[in-house]
Coordinates of C-alpha atoms in Angstrom, one line a residue:
M18 CA -10.6 5.2 -4.0
L19 CA -12.1 4.3 -7.4
A20 CA -15.5 5.5 -6.2
V21 CA -14.1 8.9 -5.4
I22 CA -12.4 9.1 -8.8
A23 CA -15.7 8.0 -10.5
V24 CA -17.6 10.8 -8.7
E25 CA -15.0 13.4 -9.7
R26 CA -15.2 12.2 -13.3
E27 CA -19.0 12.4 -13.3
Y28 CA -19.4 15.7 -11.4
G29 CA -16.1 17.5 -12.0
D30 CA -15.4 20.4 -9.7
A31 CA -18.9 20.2 -8.2
A32 CA -18.0 17.0 -6.4
D33 CA -17.4 17.5 -2.7
V34 CA -15.6 14.3 -1.6
L35 CA -13.9 13.2 1.7
A36 CA -11.8 10.1 1.7
I37 CA -10.1 8.8 4.8
D38 CA -7.3 6.3 4.9
V39 CA -4.9 5.1 7.7
E40 CA -1.9 4.8 5.4
A41 CA 0.5 7.8 5.6
A42 CA 1.2 7.6 1.8
A43 CA -2.5 7.2 0.9
R44 CA -2.9 10.8 -0.4
D45 CA 0.1 10.5 -2.7
A46 CA -1.1 7.1 -4.0
Y47 CA -4.6 8.6 -4.5
E48 CA -3.2 11.6 -6.4
R49 CA -1.2 9.3 -8.7
R50 CA -4.1 7.0 -9.4
R51 CA -6.5 9.8 -9.8
A52 CA -4.3 11.4 -12.5
D53 CA -3.9 8.0 -14.3
E54 CA -7.7 7.2 -14.1
L55 CA -8.9 10.6 -15.1
E56 CA -6.6 10.6 -18.1
Y57 CA -7.7 7.0 -19.0
Q58 CA -11.4 7.8 -18.7
A59 CA -11.0 11.0 -20.7
G60 CA -9.4 8.9 -23.5
L61 CA -12.3 6.4 -23.4
G62 CA -14.8 9.2 -23.5
A63 CA -13.1 10.7 -26.6
F64 CA -13.0 7.3 -28.3
A65 CA -16.7 6.7 -27.5
D66 CA -17.6 10.1 -28.8
S67 CA -15.7 9.6 -32.1
E68 CA -17.3 6.2 -32.6
S69 CA -20.9 7.6 -32.2
A70 CA -20.3 10.5 -34.6

């Protein structure tokens, strides 16, 4: 799941990703984690950009 999120972070909408899971609630869990991770990574990126300026 984290690899999928990393690809989406790196390539944005250009990423074409397929993830398969046997758990019925996996998609909901992925969506929650994706939102959290992308927000966290965006915050880290903004911090790194401000430190290098």
